[in-house]
JSON list of C-alpha atoms in Angstrom, two decimals:
[
{"chain": "F", "resi": 30, "resn": "MET", "atom": "CA", "xyz": [25.34, -3.75, 25.52]},
{"chain": "F", "resi": 31, "resn": "THR", "atom": "CA", "xyz": [22.48, -6.07, 26.47]},
{"chain": "F", "resi": 32, "resn": "ASP", "atom": "CA", "xyz": [21.06, -8.73, 24.19]},
{"chain": "F", "resi": 33, "resn": "TYR", "atom": "CA", "xyz": [18.04, -6.46, 23.63]},
{"chain": "F", "resi": 34, "resn": "ASP", "atom": "CA", "xyz": [20.29, -3.56, 22.69]},
{"chain": "F", "resi": 35, "resn": "SER", "atom": "CA", "xyz": [22.34, -5.75, 20.37]},
{"chain": "F", "resi": 36, "resn": "GLY", "atom": "CA", "xyz": [19.18, -7.20, 18.87]},
{"chain": "F", "resi": 37, "resn": "LEU", "atom": "CA", "xyz": [17.62, -3.80, 18.26]},
{"chain": "F", "resi": 38, "resn": "ARG", "atom": "CA", "xyz": [20.84, -2.46, 16.75]},
{"chain": "F", "resi": 39, "resn": "GLU", "atom": "CA", "xyz": [20.92, -5.42, 14.34]},
{"chain": "F", "resi": 40, "resn": "ARG", "atom": "CA", "xyz": [17.21, -5.01, 13.61]},
{"chain": "F", "resi": 41, "resn": "LEU", "atom": "CA", "xyz": [17.75, -1.38, 12.64]},
{"chain": "F", "resi": 42, "resn": "VAL", "atom": "CA", "xyz": [20.49, -2.43, 10.24]},
{"chain": "F", "resi": 43, "resn": "ASP", "atom": "CA", "xyz": [18.31, -5.27, 8.88]},
{"chain": "F", "resi": 44, "resn": "VAL", "atom": "CA", "xyz": [15.47, -2.83, 8.24]},
{"chain": "F", "resi": 45, "resn": "GLY", "atom": "CA", "xyz": [17.90, -0.46, 6.54]},
{"chain": "F", "resi": 46, "resn": "VAL", "atom": "CA", "xyz": [19.17, -3.23, 4.27]},
{"chain": "F", "resi": 47, "resn": "GLU", "atom": "CA", "xyz": [15.59, -4.23, 3.38]},
{"chain": "F", "resi": 48, "resn": "LEU", "atom": "CA", "xyz": [14.54, -0.62, 2.78]},
{"chain": "F", "resi": 49, "resn": "LEU", "atom": "CA", "xyz": [17.58, 0.00, 0.60]},
{"chain": "F", "resi": 50, "resn": "ALA", "atom": "CA", "xyz": [16.80, -3.04, -1.53]},
{"chain": "F", "resi": 51, "resn": "ALA", "atom": "CA", "xyz": [13.13, -2.14, -1.90]},
{"chain": "F", "resi": 52, "resn": "GLU", "atom": "CA", "xyz": [13.24, 1.63, -2.32]},
{"chain": "F", "resi": 53, "resn": "GLY", "atom": "CA", "xyz": [16.82, 2.76, -2.89]},
{"chain": "F", "resi": 54, "resn": "LEU", "atom": "CA", "xyz": [19.25, 5.06, -1.17]},
{"chain": "F", "resi": 55, "resn": "SER", "atom": "CA", "xyz": [16.97, 8.08, -0.95]},
{"chain": "F", "resi": 56, "resn": "ALA", "atom": "CA", "xyz": [14.57, 6.15, 1.32]},
{"chain": "F", "resi": 57, "resn": "LEU", "atom": "CA", "xyz": [17.23, 5.52, 4.00]},
{"chain": "F", "resi": 58, "resn": "THR", "atom": "CA", "xyz": [16.29, 8.04, 6.66]},
{"chain": "F", "resi": 59, "resn": "LEU", "atom": "CA", "xyz": [16.56, 7.50, 10.40]},
{"chain": "F", "resi": 60, "resn": "ARG", "atom": "CA", "xyz": [12.87, 8.24, 10.78]},
{"chain": "F", "resi": 61, "resn": "GLU", "atom": "CA", "xyz": [11.77, 5.72, 8.14]},
{"chain": "F", "resi": 62, "resn": "ILE", "atom": "CA", "xyz": [14.07, 3.00, 9.45]},
{"chain": "F", "resi": 63, "resn": "ALA", "atom": "CA", "xyz": [12.74, 3.59, 12.99]},
{"chain": "F", "resi": 64, "resn": "ARG", "atom": "CA", "xyz": [9.15, 3.51, 11.76]},
{"chain": "F", "resi": 65, "resn": "ARG", "atom": "CA", "xyz": [9.64, 0.21, 9.93]},
{"chain": "F", "resi": 66, "resn": "ALA", "atom": "CA", "xyz": [11.50, -1.26, 12.91]},
{"chain": "F", "resi": 67, "resn": "GLY", "atom": "CA", "xyz": [8.56, -0.31, 15.13]},
{"chain": "F", "resi": 68, "resn": "VAL", "atom": "CA", "xyz": [10.51, 2.00, 17.44]},
{"chain": "F", "resi": 69, "resn": "SER", "atom": "CA", "xyz": [10.39, 5.71, 18.20]},
{"chain": "F", "resi": 70, "resn": "HIS", "atom": "CA", "xyz": [12.09, 8.00, 15.70]},
{"chain": "F", "resi": 71, "resn": "GLY", "atom": "CA", "xyz": [14.75, 8.80, 18.31]},
{"chain": "F", "resi": 72, "resn": "ALA", "atom": "CA", "xyz": [15.63, 5.16, 19.09]},
{"chain": "F", "resi": 73, "resn": "PRO", "atom": "CA", "xyz": [18.21, 4.74, 16.29]},
{"chain": "F", "resi": 74, "resn": "ARG", "atom": "CA", "xyz": [20.27, 7.60, 17.76]},
{"chain": "F", "resi": 75, "resn": "ARG", "atom": "CA", "xyz": [20.96, 5.47, 20.83]},
{"chain": "F", "resi": 76, "resn": "TYR", "atom": "CA", "xyz": [22.94, 3.05, 18.64]},
{"chain": "F", "resi": 77, "resn": "PHE", "atom": "CA", "xyz": [23.89, 5.31, 15.75]},
{"chain": "F", "resi": 78, "resn": "PRO", "atom": "CA", "xyz": [24.49, 8.90, 16.92]},
{"chain": "F", "resi": 79, "resn": "THR", "atom": "CA", "xyz": [24.63, 10.13, 13.32]},
{"chain": "F", "resi": 80, "resn": "HIS", "atom": "CA", "xyz": [22.89, 9.17, 10.12]},
{"chain": "F", "resi": 81, "resn": "LEU", "atom": "CA", "xyz": [26.29, 8.43, 8.57]},
{"chain": "F", "resi": 82, "resn": "GLU", "atom": "CA", "xyz": [27.00, 5.85, 11.28]},
{"chain": "F", "resi": 83, "resn": "LEU", "atom": "CA", "xyz": [23.80, 3.99, 10.48]},
{"chain": "F", "resi": 84, "resn": "LEU", "atom": "CA", "xyz": [24.51, 4.17, 6.74]},
{"chain": "F", "resi": 85, "resn": "SER", "atom": "CA", "xyz": [28.01, 2.88, 7.41]},
{"chain": "F", "resi": 86, "resn": "ALA", "atom": "CA", "xyz": [26.64, -0.11, 9.37]},
{"chain": "F", "resi": 87, "resn": "ILE", "atom": "CA", "xyz": [24.31, -0.89, 6.46]},
{"chain": "F", "resi": 88, "resn": "ALA", "atom": "CA", "xyz": [27.15, -0.55, 3.95]},
{"chain": "F", "resi": 89, "resn": "ARG", "atom": "CA", "xyz": [29.28, -2.86, 6.11]},
{"chain": "F", "resi": 90, "resn": "ARG", "atom": "CA", "xyz": [26.62, -5.51, 5.53]},
{"chain": "F", "resi": 91, "resn": "GLY", "atom": "CA", "xyz": [26.99, -4.97, 1.80]},
{"chain": "F", "resi": 92, "resn": "PHE", "atom": "CA", "xyz": [30.75, -5.45, 1.97]},
{"chain": "F", "resi": 93, "resn": "ALA", "atom": "CA", "xyz": [30.25, -8.59, 4.05]},
{"chain": "F", "resi": 94, "resn": "ASP", "atom": "CA", "xyz": [27.79, -9.94, 1.46]},
{"chain": "F", "resi": 95, "resn": "LEU", "atom": "CA", "xyz": [30.17, -9.12, -1.39]},
{"chain": "F", "resi": 96, "resn": "ALA", "atom": "CA", "xyz": [33.03, -10.80, 0.51]},
{"chain": "F", "resi": 97, "resn": "ASP", "atom": "CA", "xyz": [30.85, -13.90, 1.01]},
{"chain": "F", "resi": 98, "resn": "ARG", "atom": "CA", "xyz": [30.08, -14.00, -2.69]},
{"chain": "F", "resi": 99, "resn": "VAL", "atom": "CA", "xyz": [33.75, -13.59, -3.56]},
{"chain": "F", "resi": 100, "resn": "GLY", "atom": "CA", "xyz": [34.52, -16.37, -1.08]},
{"chain": "F", "resi": 101, "resn": "THR", "atom": "CA", "xyz": [32.42, -18.80, -3.09]},
{"chain": "F", "resi": 102, "resn": "ALA", "atom": "CA", "xyz": [34.28, -17.98, -6.32]},
{"chain": "F", "resi": 103, "resn": "PRO", "atom": "CA", "xyz": [37.10, -20.31, -7.41]},
{"chain": "F", "resi": 104, "resn": "GLY", "atom": "CA", "xyz": [39.78, -20.35, -4.73]},
{"chain": "F", "resi": 105, "resn": "PRO", "atom": "CA", "xyz": [43.41, -21.30, -4.19]},
{"chain": "F", "resi": 106, "resn": "GLY", "atom": "CA", "xyz": [44.72, -23.85, -6.63]},
{"chain": "F", "resi": 107, "resn": "THR", "atom": "CA", "xyz": [42.80, -22.22, -9.45]},
{"chain": "F", "resi": 108, "resn": "ASP", "atom": "CA", "xyz": [44.71, -20.25, -12.05]},
{"chain": "F", "resi": 109, "resn": "PRO", "atom": "CA", "xyz": [45.19, -16.68, -10.70]},
{"chain": "F", "resi": 110, "resn": "ARG", "atom": "CA", "xyz": [43.83, -15.14, -13.91]},
{"chain": "F", "resi": 111, "resn": "ALA", "atom": "CA", "xyz": [40.70, -17.27, -13.61]},
{"chain": "F", "resi": 112, "resn": "ARG", "atom": "CA", "xyz": [40.36, -16.15, -10.00]},
{"chain": "F", "resi": 113, "resn": "VAL", "atom": "CA", "xyz": [40.62, -12.48, -11.03]},
{"chain": "F", "resi": 114, "resn": "ALA", "atom": "CA", "xyz": [37.98, -13.10, -13.71]},
{"chain": "F", "resi": 115, "resn": "ALA", "atom": "CA", "xyz": [35.68, -14.81, -11.19]},
{"chain": "F", "resi": 116, "resn": "LEU", "atom": "CA", "xyz": [36.16, -12.01, -8.66]},
{"chain": "F", "resi": 117, "resn": "ALA", "atom": "CA", "xyz": [35.47, -9.38, -11.34]},
{"chain": "F", "resi": 118, "resn": "ARG", "atom": "CA", "xyz": [32.33, -11.17, -12.52]},
{"chain": "F", "resi": 119, "resn": "THR", "atom": "CA", "xyz": [31.13, -11.53, -8.93]},
{"chain": "F", "resi": 120, "resn": "TYR", "atom": "CA", "xyz": [31.72, -7.80, -8.38]},
{"chain": "F", "resi": 121, "resn": "LEU", "atom": "CA", "xyz": [29.72, -6.85, -11.48]},
{"chain": "F", "resi": 122, "resn": "GLU", "atom": "CA", "xyz": [26.89, -9.25, -10.66]},
{"chain": "F", "resi": 123, "resn": "PHE", "atom": "CA", "xyz": [26.68, -7.85, -7.13]},
{"chain": "F", "resi": 124, "resn": "ALA", "atom": "CA", "xyz": [26.59, -4.28, -8.46]},
{"chain": "F", "resi": 125, "resn": "LEU", "atom": "CA", "xyz": [23.78, -5.15, -10.87]},
{"chain": "F", "resi": 126, "resn": "ASP", "atom": "CA", "xyz": [21.81, -7.35, -8.44]},
{"chain": "F", "resi": 127, "resn": "ARG", "atom": "CA", "xyz": [21.98, -4.86, -5.53]},
{"chain": "F", "resi": 128, "resn": "PRO", "atom": "CA", "xyz": [22.28, -1.39, -7.06]},
{"chain": "F", "resi": 129, "resn": "GLY", "atom": "CA", "xyz": [21.16, 0.54, -3.98]},
{"chain": "F", "resi": 130, "resn": "MET", "atom": "CA", "xyz": [23.61, -1.28, -1.72]},
{"chain": "F", "resi": 131, "resn": "TYR", "atom": "CA", "xyz": [26.38, -0.91, -4.29]},
{"chain": "F", "resi": 132, "resn": "GLU", "atom": "CA", "xyz": [25.79, 2.83, -4.48]},
{"chain": "F", "resi": 133, "resn": "LEU", "atom": "CA", "xyz": [25.80, 3.14, -0.68]},
{"chain": "F", "resi": 134, "resn": "MET", "atom": "CA", "xyz": [28.97, 1.07, -0.28]},
{"chain": "F", "resi": 135, "resn": "PHE", "atom": "CA", "xyz": [31.03, 3.42, -2.41]},
{"chain": "F", "resi": 136, "resn": "ARG", "atom": "CA", "xyz": [29.77, 6.74, -1.10]},
{"chain": "F", "resi": 137, "resn": "HIS", "atom": "CA", "xyz": [32.82, 8.91, -0.63]},
{"chain": "F", "resi": 138, "resn": "ASP", "atom": "CA", "xyz": [31.58, 10.48, 2.63]},
{"chain": "F", "resi": 139, "resn": "LEU", "atom": "CA", "xyz": [31.23, 7.06, 4.25]},
{"chain": "F", "resi": 140, "resn": "LEU", "atom": "CA", "xyz": [34.56, 5.73, 3.06]},
{"chain": "F", "resi": 141, "resn": "GLU", "atom": "CA", "xyz": [36.45, 8.92, 3.82]},
{"chain": "F", "resi": 142, "resn": "SER", "atom": "CA", "xyz": [35.38, 9.08, 7.45]},
{"chain": "F", "resi": 143, "resn": "GLY", "atom": "CA", "xyz": [38.05, 7.08, 9.25]},
{"chain": "F", "resi": 144, "resn": "HIS", "atom": "CA", "xyz": [36.12, 6.86, 12.52]},
{"chain": "F", "resi": 145, "resn": "LEU", "atom": "CA", "xyz": [33.33, 4.84, 10.88]},
{"chain": "F", "resi": 146, "resn": "GLY", "atom": "CA", "xyz": [35.77, 2.03, 10.06]},
{"chain": "F", "resi": 147, "resn": "LEU", "atom": "CA", "xyz": [34.24, 1.22, 6.69]},
{"chain": "F", "resi": 148, "resn": "ARG", "atom": "CA", "xyz": [37.63, 1.17, 4.95]},
{"chain": "F", "resi": 149, "resn": "ASP", "atom": "CA", "xyz": [38.62, -1.72, 7.21]},
{"chain": "F", "resi": 150, "resn": "THR", "atom": "CA", "xyz": [35.74, -3.65, 5.68]},
{"chain": "F", "resi": 151, "resn": "SER", "atom": "CA", "xyz": [36.34, -2.60, 2.07]},
{"chain": "F", "resi": 152, "resn": "LEU", "atom": "CA", "xyz": [40.13, -2.80, 1.80]},
{"chain": "F", "resi": 153, "resn": "PRO", "atom": "CA", "xyz": [40.50, -6.60, 2.23]},
{"chain": "F", "resi": 154, "resn": "LEU", "atom": "CA", "xyz": [38.63, -7.12, -1.06]},
{"chain": "F", "resi": 155, "resn": "PHE", "atom": "CA", "xyz": [40.99, -4.74, -2.82]},
{"chain": "F", "resi": 156, "resn": "GLU", "atom": "CA", "xyz": [43.99, -6.45, -1.20]},
{"chain": "F", "resi": 157, "resn": "LEU", "atom": "CA", "xyz": [42.72, -9.80, -2.52]},
{"chain": "F", "resi": 158, "resn": "LEU", "atom": "CA", "xyz": [42.38, -8.34, -6.02]},
{"chain": "F", "resi": 159, "resn": "ALA", "atom": "CA", "xyz": [45.84, -6.74, -5.88]},
{"chain": "F", "resi": 160, "resn": "GLY", "atom": "CA", "xyz": [47.39, -10.00, -4.68]},
{"chain": "F", "resi": 161, "resn": "LEU", "atom": "CA", "xyz": [45.84, -11.94, -7.54]},
{"chain": "F", "resi": 162, "resn": "VAL", "atom": "CA", "xyz": [46.86, -9.30, -10.07]},
{"chain": "F", "resi": 163, "resn": "GLY", "atom": "CA", "xyz": [50.41, -9.58, -8.71]},
{"chain": "F", "resi": 164, "resn": "GLU", "atom": "CA", "xyz": [50.36, -13.31, -9.38]},
{"chain": "F", "resi": 165, "resn": "VAL", "atom": "CA", "xyz": [49.13, -12.74, -12.94]},
{"chain": "F", "resi": 166, "resn": "ARG", "atom": "CA", "xyz": [51.47, -9.83, -13.66]},
{"chain": "F", "resi": 167, "resn": "PRO", "atom": "CA", "xyz": [54.49, -10.10, -11.37]},
{"chain": "F", "resi": 168, "resn": "GLU", "atom": "CA", "xyz": [56.38, -7.50, -13.41]},
{"chain": "F", "resi": 169, "resn": "ALA", "atom": "CA", "xyz": [53.74, -4.81, -12.82]},
{"chain": "F", "resi": 170, "resn": "ASP", "atom": "CA", "xyz": [52.82, -2.63, -9.86]},
{"chain": "F", "resi": 171, "resn": "ALA", "atom": "CA", "xyz": [49.95, -4.86, -8.76]},
{"chain": "F", "resi": 172, "resn": "ARG", "atom": "CA", "xyz": [48.21, -2.17, -6.69]},
{"chain": "F", "resi": 173, "resn": "GLN", "atom": "CA", "xyz": [48.15, 0.24, -9.63]},
{"chain": "F", "resi": 174, "resn": "VAL", "atom": "CA", "xyz": [46.91, -2.38, -12.09]},
{"chain": "F", "resi": 175, "resn": "ALA", "atom": "CA", "xyz": [44.30, -3.60, -9.59]},
{"chain": "F", "resi": 176, "resn": "GLY", "atom": "CA", "xyz": [43.18, 0.01, -9.03]},
{"chain": "F", "resi": 177, "resn": "ALA", "atom": "CA", "xyz": [42.82, 0.58, -12.76]},
{"chain": "F", "resi": 178, "resn": "LEU", "atom": "CA", "xyz": [40.93, -2.69, -13.18]},
{"chain": "F", "resi": 179, "resn": "TRP", "atom": "CA", "xyz": [38.65, -1.88, -10.25]},
{"chain": "F", "resi": 180, "resn": "ALA", "atom": "CA", "xyz": [37.93, 1.57, -11.71]},
{"chain": "F", "resi": 181, "resn": "ASN", "atom": "CA", "xyz": [37.15, -0.08, -15.04]},
{"chain": "F", "resi": 182, "resn": "LEU", "atom": "CA", "xyz": [34.79, -2.56, -13.36]},
{"chain": "F", "resi": 183, "resn": "HIS", "atom": "CA", "xyz": [33.11, 0.23, -11.43]},
{"chain": "F", "resi": 184, "resn": "GLY", "atom": "CA", "xyz": [32.58, 2.13, -14.67]},
{"chain": "F", "resi": 185, "resn": "ILE", "atom": "CA", "xyz": [31.16, -0.93, -16.41]},
{"chain": "F", "resi": 186, "resn": "ALA", "atom": "CA", "xyz": [28.77, -1.49, -13.50]},
{"chain": "F", "resi": 187, "resn": "GLN", "atom": "CA", "xyz": [27.55, 2.11, -13.46]},
{"chain": "F", "resi": 188, "resn": "LEU", "atom": "CA", "xyz": [27.20, 2.47, -17.21]},
{"chain": "F", "resi": 189, "resn": "TRP", "atom": "CA", "xyz": [25.51, -0.94, -17.51]},
{"chain": "F", "resi": 190, "resn": "ARG", "atom": "CA", "xyz": [22.98, 0.03, -14.83]},
{"chain": "F", "resi": 191, "resn": "TRP", "atom": "CA", "xyz": [22.20, 3.19, -16.78]},
{"chain": "F", "resi": 192, "resn": "ASN", "atom": "CA", "xyz": [21.80, 1.13, -20.01]},
{"chain": "F", "resi": 193, "resn": "SER", "atom": "CA", "xyz": [24.46, 3.27, -21.68]},
{"chain": "F", "resi": 194, "resn": "LEU", "atom": "CA", "xyz": [26.86, 0.45, -22.54]},
{"chain": "F", "resi": 195, "resn": "GLN", "atom": "CA", "xyz": [24.16, -1.77, -23.98]},
{"chain": "F", "resi": 196, "resn": "LEU", "atom": "CA", "xyz": [23.40, 0.98, -26.48]},
{"chain": "F", "resi": 197, "resn": "ALA", "atom": "CA", "xyz": [27.04, 1.76, -27.21]},
{"chain": "F", "resi": 198, "resn": "VAL", "atom": "CA", "xyz": [28.28, -1.81, -27.71]},
{"chain": "F", "resi": 199, "resn": "ARG", "atom": "CA", "xyz": [24.96, -3.19, -28.96]},
{"chain": "F", "resi": 200, "resn": "GLY", "atom": "CA", "xyz": [25.07, -6.05, -26.49]},
{"chain": "F", "resi": 201, "resn": "LYS", "atom": "CA", "xyz": [22.88, -7.60, -23.84]},
{"chain": "F", "resi": 202, "resn": "ASP", "atom": "CA", "xyz": [25.63, -9.34, -21.86]},
{"chain": "F", "resi": 203, "resn": "PHE", "atom": "CA", "xyz": [28.45, -7.60, -20.00]},
{"chain": "F", "resi": 204, "resn": "GLY", "atom": "CA", "xyz": [30.68, -10.68, -20.47]},
{"chain": "F", "resi": 205, "resn": "PRO", "atom": "CA", "xyz": [32.50, -9.42, -23.57]},
{"chain": "F", "resi": 206, "resn": "LEU", "atom": "CA", "xyz": [33.16, -6.07, -21.84]},
{"chain": "F", "resi": 207, "resn": "LEU", "atom": "CA", "xyz": [34.52, -7.90, -18.82]},
{"chain": "F", "resi": 208, "resn": "ASP", "atom": "CA", "xyz": [36.77, -9.98, -21.07]},
{"chain": "F", "resi": 209, "resn": "ALA", "atom": "CA", "xyz": [38.03, -6.80, -22.77]},
{"chain": "F", "resi": 210, "resn": "ALA", "atom": "CA", "xyz": [38.73, -5.12, -19.42]},
{"chain": "F", "resi": 211, "resn": "LEU", "atom": "CA", "xyz": [40.61, -8.17, -18.15]},
{"chain": "F", "resi": 212, "resn": "ALA", "atom": "CA", "xyz": [42.66, -8.35, -21.36]},
{"chain": "F", "resi": 213, "resn": "ALA", "atom": "CA", "xyz": [43.44, -4.63, -21.15]},
{"chain": "F", "resi": 214, "resn": "HIS", "atom": "CA", "xyz": [44.72, -4.88, -17.58]},
{"chain": "F", "resi": 215, "resn": "LEU", "atom": "CA", "xyz": [46.08, -8.43, -17.39]},
{"chain": "F", "resi": 216, "resn": "GLY", "atom": "CA", "xyz": [47.04, -9.15, -20.97]},
{"chain": "F", "resi": 217, "resn": "ALA", "atom": "CA", "xyz": [45.43, -11.60, -23.34]},
{"chain": "F", "resi": 218, "resn": "VAL", "atom": "CA", "xyz": [44.61, -15.09, -22.17]},
{"chain": "F", "resi": 219, "resn": "GLY", "atom": "CA", "xyz": [47.66, -17.30, -22.79]},
{"chain": "F", "resi": 220, "resn": "GLY", "atom": "CA", "xyz": [49.75, -14.20, -23.56]},
{"chain": "F", "resi": 221, "resn": "ARG", "atom": "CA", "xyz": [48.34, -13.91, -27.06]}
]
């Protein structure tokens, strides 16, 4: 692939990321991305033979951004429970800050397709969470607890975006819900 080809491929993904942020998932069509990138409507097919492949490349950017954000959270040497809490908060903030990207990243059709390689991008974050959960709860099946916690976080993110939880819990901050989810899956802080 030439520098031009590589540059255009990246530009198409950049435009997709920008379009997703501005207009949401429904706006992500090959034709619209090509138009905004200033290329013919057939040009994206040279780099992304299917629409799913382009969506997967855009979602990969989302996972990379989330991983970068997680990377700036408290690291080794910090209490594992505090690291889980920081990772969980980062996850929820990402979901609420970038709802279109968050929705795209967890589309079943993108994740299920093994040839798109998106699972290779998403699984390291889960492995990090499971490892930390294992440090906090060595007696538990860390993967199962991490899966339950992740599902809980995903639910909080979705319901918060829809304003359902704010009505139900009469709150304006997801912090207490996050604390409750962490306590439910990891136990109370200090074992109390």
